[in-house]
Short mmCIF file of C-alpha atoms in Angstrom, two decimals:
data_model
loop_
_atom_site.label_atom_id
_atom_site.label_comp_id
_atom_site.label_asym_id
_atom_site.label_seq_id
_atom_site.Cartn_x
_atom_site.Cartn_y
_atom_site.Cartn_z
CA MET A 22 19.43 20.95 4.30
CA HIS A 23 16.29 21.20 6.34
CA ARG A 24 15.99 20.28 10.00
CA ARG A 25 12.79 19.55 11.89
CA THR A 26 13.11 19.86 15.65
CA ARG A 27 10.60 17.98 17.77
CA GLY A 28 12.48 18.17 21.10
CA ALA A 29 10.24 20.86 22.59
CA MET A 30 7.08 19.03 21.55
CA VAL A 31 8.29 15.75 22.97
CA GLU A 32 9.42 17.33 26.25
CA ALA A 33 6.07 19.09 26.66
CA ALA A 34 4.25 15.84 25.97
CA ARG A 35 6.46 14.08 28.53
CA GLN A 36 5.71 16.65 31.23
CA GLN A 37 1.99 16.56 30.52
CA ASP A 38 1.52 12.84 29.98
CA GLU A 39 4.05 11.08 32.19
CA GLY A 40 2.20 8.92 34.65
CA THR A 41 -1.21 9.45 32.99
CA GLY A 42 -1.34 6.39 30.78
CA ALA A 43 0.26 8.06 27.77
CA LEU A 44 0.88 5.84 24.76
CA ARG A 45 4.63 5.77 24.09
CA VAL A 46 5.30 5.81 20.33
CA ALA A 47 8.85 5.65 18.99
CA VAL A 48 9.61 6.23 15.30
CA LEU A 49 12.82 4.57 14.11
CA ALA A 50 14.64 6.97 11.79
CA TYR A 51 17.44 5.81 9.50
CA PRO A 52 19.45 7.21 6.57
CA GLY A 53 17.25 7.70 3.52
CA CYS A 54 13.93 7.00 5.24
CA PHE A 55 10.97 9.06 4.07
CA ALA A 56 10.81 12.10 6.37
CA SER A 57 7.08 12.42 5.80
CA GLU A 58 6.60 8.92 7.20
CA VAL A 59 8.71 9.76 10.23
CA PHE A 60 6.33 12.57 11.13
CA GLY A 61 3.05 11.51 9.48
CA VAL A 62 1.85 9.20 12.26
CA PRO A 63 2.99 11.49 15.13
CA ASP A 64 1.33 14.49 13.50
CA LEU A 65 -1.99 12.69 13.16
CA LEU A 66 -1.71 11.51 16.77
CA THR A 67 -1.12 15.13 17.80
CA MET A 68 -4.29 16.18 15.96
CA ALA A 69 -6.20 13.36 17.63
CA GLY A 70 -4.96 14.57 21.02
CA HIS A 71 -6.46 18.01 20.36
CA VAL A 72 -9.73 16.39 19.29
CA ALA A 73 -9.80 14.15 22.37
CA GLY A 74 -9.22 17.07 24.74
CA PRO A 75 -6.80 17.80 27.59
CA ASP A 76 -8.24 15.19 29.95
CA ALA A 77 -7.71 12.28 27.57
CA PRO A 78 -4.58 10.12 27.84
CA GLY A 79 -2.05 11.50 25.40
CA CYS A 80 0.78 10.12 23.29
CA LEU A 81 4.46 10.47 24.07
CA VAL A 82 6.25 10.53 20.71
CA SER A 83 9.98 10.27 20.10
CA VAL A 84 12.16 9.87 17.00
CA VAL A 85 14.88 7.34 17.80
CA SER A 86 17.95 5.90 16.12
CA PRO A 87 21.03 3.88 17.03
CA ARG A 88 22.99 6.59 15.16
CA ARG A 89 23.92 10.03 16.44
CA ARG A 90 22.78 11.77 13.26
CA VAL A 91 20.24 10.80 10.61
CA THR A 92 19.62 12.41 7.22
CA ALA A 93 16.28 11.40 5.76
CA SER A 94 15.02 11.62 2.19
CA GLY A 95 15.49 14.96 0.50
CA GLY A 96 18.41 15.84 2.78
CA ALA A 97 16.20 16.45 5.83
CA GLY A 98 18.26 16.29 9.03
CA LEU A 99 16.43 14.68 11.94
CA ASP A 100 16.90 15.18 15.66
CA VAL A 101 17.03 11.70 17.16
CA ARG A 102 17.34 10.03 20.54
CA PRO A 103 18.79 6.64 21.46
CA PRO A 104 16.25 3.80 21.29
CA ARG A 105 14.33 3.31 24.52
CA GLU A 106 11.29 1.52 25.86
CA ALA A 107 8.08 2.20 23.98
CA ASP A 108 4.65 0.70 23.49
CA VAL A 109 4.83 1.03 19.71
CA LEU A 110 7.84 1.17 17.39
CA VAL A 111 7.08 2.62 13.93
CA VAL A 112 9.45 1.81 11.05
CA PRO A 113 9.03 4.21 8.09
CA GLY A 114 9.63 3.31 4.46
CA PHE A 115 12.19 4.49 1.91
CA GLU A 116 12.51 5.02 -1.83
CA LEU A 117 12.62 1.66 -3.57
CA GLY A 118 13.23 2.14 -7.28
CA PRO A 119 14.20 -0.25 -10.06
CA ASP A 120 17.90 0.56 -9.54
CA THR A 121 17.88 0.09 -5.75
CA ASP A 122 20.30 -2.55 -4.51
CA LEU A 123 18.04 -3.82 -1.75
CA ASP A 124 20.60 -6.27 -0.34
CA ALA A 125 23.19 -3.51 0.04
CA LEU A 126 20.66 -1.10 1.51
CA LEU A 127 19.50 -3.60 4.13
CA ALA A 128 23.10 -4.48 4.96
CA ARG A 129 23.78 -0.81 5.69
CA LEU A 130 20.76 -0.75 8.00
CA ALA A 131 22.01 -3.62 10.19
CA PRO A 132 22.00 -1.39 13.35
CA GLU A 133 18.33 -0.46 12.78
CA ILE A 134 17.35 -4.05 12.06
CA ALA A 135 19.00 -5.07 15.34
CA VAL A 136 16.90 -2.46 17.17
CA ILE A 137 13.72 -3.81 15.54
CA ARG A 138 14.63 -7.34 16.60
CA GLU A 139 15.45 -6.27 20.17
CA ARG A 140 12.30 -4.19 20.63
CA ALA A 141 10.09 -6.99 19.30
CA ALA A 142 11.74 -9.46 21.69
CA ALA A 143 11.04 -7.04 24.54
CA GLY A 144 7.32 -7.08 23.73
CA THR A 145 7.05 -3.78 21.85
CA ALA A 146 4.41 -3.69 19.13
CA VAL A 147 6.28 -3.14 15.84
CA VAL A 148 4.72 -1.35 12.87
CA SER A 149 6.17 -0.90 9.38
CA LEU A 150 4.97 1.71 6.90
CA CYS A 151 5.01 0.62 3.25
CA VAL A 152 8.39 -0.89 2.31
CA GLY A 153 9.57 -0.59 5.88
CA ALA A 154 8.25 -4.17 5.85
CA PHE A 155 11.54 -5.22 4.24
CA LEU A 156 13.36 -4.20 7.43
CA LEU A 157 10.91 -6.26 9.50
CA ALA A 158 11.44 -9.22 7.17
CA GLU A 159 15.21 -8.87 7.54
CA ALA A 160 14.75 -8.85 11.33
CA GLY A 161 12.84 -12.14 11.07
CA LEU A 162 9.55 -10.68 12.26
CA LEU A 163 7.43 -11.68 9.27
CA ASP A 164 8.14 -15.43 9.25
CA GLY A 165 4.93 -17.27 9.99
CA ARG A 166 2.90 -14.06 9.97
CA ARG A 167 0.47 -12.40 7.60
CA ALA A 168 1.83 -9.15 6.18
CA THR A 169 1.32 -6.49 3.53
CA THR A 170 3.25 -3.70 1.84
CA SER A 171 2.84 -1.53 -1.25
CA TRP A 172 1.14 -3.56 -3.98
CA LEU A 173 4.00 -2.52 -6.25
CA HIS A 174 6.53 -4.40 -4.12
CA ALA A 175 4.44 -7.17 -2.59
CA GLY A 176 5.85 -9.77 -4.99
CA GLU A 177 9.41 -8.90 -4.02
CA LEU A 178 8.56 -9.10 -0.32
CA ALA A 179 7.01 -12.54 -0.82
CA ARG A 180 10.08 -13.68 -2.74
CA ARG A 181 12.53 -12.43 -0.13
CA CYS A 182 10.47 -13.69 2.79
CA PRO A 183 8.82 -16.97 1.74
CA GLY A 184 7.83 -17.67 5.34
CA ALA A 185 5.45 -14.70 5.30
CA ASP A 186 1.86 -14.82 4.07
CA VAL A 187 1.89 -11.60 2.02
CA ARG A 188 -1.55 -10.08 1.44
CA PRO A 189 -1.10 -7.41 -1.26
CA GLU A 190 -4.78 -6.45 -1.23
CA HIS A 191 -4.83 -5.31 2.40
CA LEU A 192 -4.14 -1.78 3.67
CA VAL A 193 -3.17 -2.78 7.20
CA VAL A 194 -2.36 -6.24 8.55
CA THR A 195 -1.71 -7.01 12.22
CA ASP A 196 -0.54 -10.46 13.24
CA ALA A 197 0.75 -11.35 16.71
CA GLY A 198 2.03 -7.90 17.63
CA VAL A 199 3.48 -7.04 14.23
CA THR A 200 1.67 -4.60 11.94
CA THR A 201 2.48 -3.90 8.30
CA THR A 202 0.83 -1.35 6.04
CA ALA A 203 0.41 -0.71 2.33
CA ALA A 204 1.86 2.23 0.41
CA PHE A 205 2.59 5.75 1.68
CA SER A 206 -0.87 7.09 2.60
CA SER A 207 -1.85 3.90 4.43
CA MET A 208 0.20 5.19 7.37
CA TYR A 209 -2.90 7.28 8.08
CA ASP A 210 -5.11 4.18 8.01
CA PHE A 211 -2.84 2.68 10.67
CA ALA A 212 -2.71 5.94 12.67
CA LEU A 213 -6.50 6.21 12.68
CA ASP A 214 -6.76 2.62 13.88
CA LEU A 215 -4.32 3.47 16.67
CA VAL A 216 -6.41 6.53 17.57
CA ARG A 217 -9.54 4.39 17.51
CA ARG A 218 -8.06 1.94 20.00
CA HIS A 219 -6.50 4.63 22.21
CA HIS A 220 -9.23 7.30 22.16
CA GLY A 221 -12.31 5.58 20.72
CA ALA A 222 -14.18 5.53 17.41
CA GLY A 223 -15.66 9.02 17.83
CA VAL A 224 -12.27 10.72 18.17
CA ALA A 225 -10.88 8.74 15.23
CA ARG A 226 -13.85 9.73 13.07
CA THR A 227 -13.54 13.42 13.94
CA THR A 228 -9.77 13.38 13.46
CA ALA A 229 -10.25 11.91 9.99
CA ARG A 230 -12.68 14.71 9.13
CA VAL A 231 -10.33 17.41 10.40
CA ALA A 232 -7.36 15.95 8.54
CA LEU A 233 -9.32 15.15 5.35
CA VAL A 234 -8.29 11.51 5.64
CA ASP A 235 -10.47 8.70 4.29
CA ASP A 236 -11.38 6.49 7.24
CA ALA A 237 -13.52 4.06 5.23
CA ARG A 238 -10.91 2.44 2.98
CA SER A 239 -10.54 -1.31 3.28
CA SER A 240 -8.31 -2.38 0.40
CA GLN A 241 -5.51 -1.18 -1.90
CA THR A 242 -6.92 -3.24 -4.76
CA PRO A 243 -8.69 -0.25 -6.42
CA TYR A 244 -5.31 1.42 -6.84
CA VAL A 245 -3.46 -1.49 -8.46
CA ASP A 246 -2.30 -1.09 -12.06
CA PRO A 247 -0.90 -4.47 -13.22
CA ARG A 248 0.89 -2.80 -16.15
CA LEU A 249 3.36 -1.32 -13.68
CA LEU A 250 4.29 -4.63 -12.10
CA PRO A 251 7.53 -6.33 -13.18
CA GLN A 252 6.83 -9.42 -15.31
CA PRO A 253 10.08 -11.11 -16.42
CA GLY A 254 9.92 -14.49 -18.14
CA ARG A 255 6.22 -14.38 -18.91
CA GLU A 256 6.17 -14.15 -22.69
CA PHE A 257 3.42 -16.73 -23.26
CA SER A 258 1.12 -15.44 -20.55
CA GLN A 259 1.68 -11.85 -21.66
CA GLN A 260 0.48 -12.73 -25.15
CA VAL A 261 -2.60 -14.43 -23.70
CA MET A 262 -3.28 -11.49 -21.41
CA ARG A 263 -2.90 -9.04 -24.29
CA ARG A 264 -5.51 -10.97 -26.31
CA LEU A 265 -7.89 -11.09 -23.36
CA ASP A 266 -7.39 -7.37 -22.66
CA GLN A 267 -8.24 -6.52 -26.26
CA ASN A 268 -11.45 -8.54 -26.15
CA VAL A 269 -12.96 -7.88 -22.73
CA ALA A 270 -16.50 -7.67 -24.13
CA GLU A 271 -16.37 -11.14 -25.69
CA ARG A 272 -17.65 -14.25 -23.94
CA TYR A 273 -14.87 -16.23 -22.28
CA ASP A 274 -14.22 -19.33 -24.39
CA LEU A 275 -11.28 -21.38 -23.14
CA ALA A 276 -11.26 -23.73 -26.15
CA ALA A 277 -11.20 -20.85 -28.63
CA LEU A 278 -8.46 -19.13 -26.66
CA ALA A 279 -6.31 -22.27 -26.67
CA ALA A 280 -6.89 -22.73 -30.40
CA ALA A 281 -5.72 -19.18 -31.05
CA PHE A 282 -2.35 -20.11 -29.54
CA ARG A 283 -2.30 -23.60 -31.08
CA VAL A 284 -2.18 -25.43 -27.76
CA SER A 285 -4.60 -27.64 -25.87
CA THR A 286 -6.75 -26.15 -23.11
CA ARG A 287 -4.77 -28.19 -20.60
CA THR A 288 -1.46 -26.82 -21.88
CA LEU A 289 -2.81 -23.28 -21.92
CA LEU A 290 -3.94 -23.50 -18.30
CA ARG A 291 -0.69 -25.13 -17.20
CA ARG A 292 1.66 -22.66 -18.92
CA PHE A 293 -0.40 -19.64 -17.94
CA GLY A 294 -0.62 -20.87 -14.36
CA GLU A 295 3.12 -21.55 -14.16
CA GLU A 296 3.94 -18.03 -15.32
CA THR A 297 1.30 -16.10 -13.38
CA GLY A 298 0.01 -18.32 -10.59
CA ARG A 299 -3.59 -17.83 -11.72
CA SER A 300 -6.03 -18.67 -14.51
CA PRO A 301 -6.79 -16.78 -17.74
CA LEU A 302 -10.34 -16.23 -16.49
CA ALA A 303 -9.03 -14.56 -13.34
CA HIS A 304 -6.95 -12.20 -15.47
CA LEU A 305 -9.92 -11.46 -17.74
CA GLN A 306 -12.04 -10.59 -14.72
CA ASP A 307 -9.32 -8.24 -13.47
CA SER A 308 -9.11 -6.63 -16.91
CA ARG A 309 -12.87 -6.19 -17.07
CA VAL A 310 -12.95 -4.61 -13.63
CA ARG A 311 -10.05 -2.31 -14.54
CA ARG A 312 -11.89 -1.16 -17.67
CA ALA A 313 -15.10 -0.70 -15.69
CA ARG A 314 -13.26 1.36 -13.07
CA HIS A 315 -12.02 3.68 -15.81
CA LEU A 316 -15.52 4.08 -17.27
CA LEU A 317 -17.06 4.73 -13.85
CA GLU A 318 -14.42 7.37 -13.14
CA THR A 319 -14.57 9.18 -16.47
CA THR A 320 -18.03 8.74 -18.05
CA ASP A 321 -21.73 9.12 -17.24
CA ARG A 322 -22.68 5.72 -18.64
CA THR A 323 -25.10 3.69 -16.58
CA VAL A 324 -23.84 0.71 -14.62
CA ALA A 325 -25.80 -1.59 -16.93
CA ALA A 326 -24.18 -0.06 -20.02
CA ILE A 327 -20.71 -0.37 -18.49
CA ALA A 328 -21.44 -3.99 -17.53
CA ALA A 329 -22.33 -4.78 -21.13
CA THR A 330 -19.21 -3.00 -22.40
CA VAL A 331 -17.00 -5.27 -20.33
CA GLY A 332 -18.81 -8.49 -21.18
CA TYR A 333 -21.61 -8.87 -18.62
CA GLN A 334 -25.24 -8.92 -19.69
CA ASP A 335 -26.45 -9.21 -16.10
CA PRO A 336 -25.67 -5.99 -14.12
CA GLY A 337 -26.15 -7.89 -10.85
CA THR A 338 -23.44 -10.42 -11.70
CA PHE A 339 -21.15 -7.58 -12.77
CA ALA A 340 -21.84 -5.59 -9.57
CA ALA A 341 -21.04 -8.60 -7.37
CA LEU A 342 -17.77 -9.25 -9.21
CA PHE A 343 -16.83 -5.57 -9.10
CA ALA A 344 -17.47 -5.39 -5.34
CA ARG A 345 -15.42 -8.54 -4.77
CA HIS A 346 -12.44 -7.00 -6.59
CA THR A 347 -12.59 -3.40 -5.34
CA GLY A 348 -14.49 -3.48 -2.06
CA HIS A 349 -17.10 -1.09 -3.53
CA ARG A 350 -20.36 -1.55 -5.42
CA PRO A 351 -20.20 0.29 -8.79
CA HIS A 352 -22.30 3.28 -7.68
CA ALA A 353 -20.26 3.68 -4.48
CA TYR A 354 -17.01 3.40 -6.43
CA ARG A 355 -18.12 6.14 -8.84
CA THR A 356 -18.95 8.42 -5.91
CA ALA A 357 -15.58 7.83 -4.26
CA PHE A 358 -13.32 7.96 -7.32
CA ARG A 359 -15.16 10.03 -9.92
CA ARG A 360 -12.83 12.40 -11.80
CA THR A 361 -14.89 15.48 -12.50
CA ALA A 362 -13.90 18.22 -14.90
CA GLU A 363 -13.45 20.55 -11.93
CA THR A 364 -10.96 18.32 -10.11
CA ALA A 365 -9.15 17.42 -13.32
CA GLY A 366 -8.55 21.11 -14.03
CA THR A 367 -7.24 22.09 -10.62
CA VAL A 368 -4.05 20.14 -10.10
CA GLU A 369 -2.36 17.78 -12.50
CA PRO A 370 -1.31 14.70 -10.52
CA VAL A 371 2.36 13.83 -10.56
CA THR A 372 2.13 10.48 -8.81
CA GLY A 373 -0.52 7.82 -8.65
CA ALA A 374 -1.46 5.36 -5.95
CA GLY A 375 1.50 3.43 -4.69
CA GLN A 376 3.85 6.31 -5.61
CA VAL A 377 4.18 5.28 -9.23
CA THR A 378 5.21 8.05 -11.61
CA ALA A 379 3.42 7.90 -14.95
CA ARG A 380 3.36 9.89 -18.15
CA PRO A 381 0.09 11.20 -19.66
CA GLY A 382 -1.84 8.68 -21.66
CA GLY A 383 -1.27 5.82 -19.23
CA VAL A 384 2.29 5.03 -20.36
CA ALA A 385 4.37 4.13 -17.32
CA GLY A 386 7.40 6.28 -16.66
CA ARG A 387 10.25 5.42 -14.34
CA ARG A 388 8.74 2.94 -11.91
CA THR A 389 9.50 4.01 -8.39
CA GLY A 390 7.87 3.12 -5.16
CA GLY A 391 8.40 2.85 -1.48
CA GLY A 392 6.88 4.77 1.27
#
């Protein structure tokens, strides 16, 4: 078992920052939480403090819990303090796999959920990292608010918390004092935003450079792989989607598509909409963009050639659609996400965006998420 001791760091920060406008950040640890998310935000804040200099207002960080002892993911023992007043309460995520009994897990975390509820009522800004949003939902903090979480689990969050307006495309959402973030690495997007508001844009920019953190991301949409999303009870729509996916270069013809499935266009739209909540055209556009992303990442084809490959004769129309879906124009996307031979040969990735384990060749392995 590993143990990370932050007592000395916290005490030094207290002695240095007490009475100087220090930002008080408490991280709520609980059994099974991701240890990296307990320390990720504090560590980036520490780096930002060095960048800002000794005369800048610092951050007073503490790891808190209503329990005397906490063992995080991987058996990491955490030194914790009782919950106390803070300006910001950070709630890390946990492993949420297909076999996780979420109801039982949340029931076991009733003491932590009570702390979240109490701190929010006291005026503390509450922040969840990835699926930590499920704890906020259980505490009643997401009702009537916009929220996000990992794209892999956004549907489940919306189902469990129908009063929330879940935005699966966003990296960070703040609504009336409650902030939620997307998957694992988006904790750094939140931390940089906190640095930006506490120290200014210049310090945040430099901190991002020092830490090799992307400070220009605006959406988790480029990372979404719909094949990894659970789709029970969607047999008809899955057949339609499969046909559309296999013919992305063909012109969209609703009448021909309906005829292929021996239904009227009205019936096709109704059944597809009931099962997916969207139109066949919307799915086709997603499929085209997904194919274009792959070609931009792995080939040297021109944007015009890629546009034609995915069914667009006008590169301008394609570029506008691509930007709407990914937040990047095609050339900018290629620059940001290009997989060169050099990078492909250095380290073989084990996990993809959203912490989804996959086997080579694009075949999904055990679907696990959280973070």
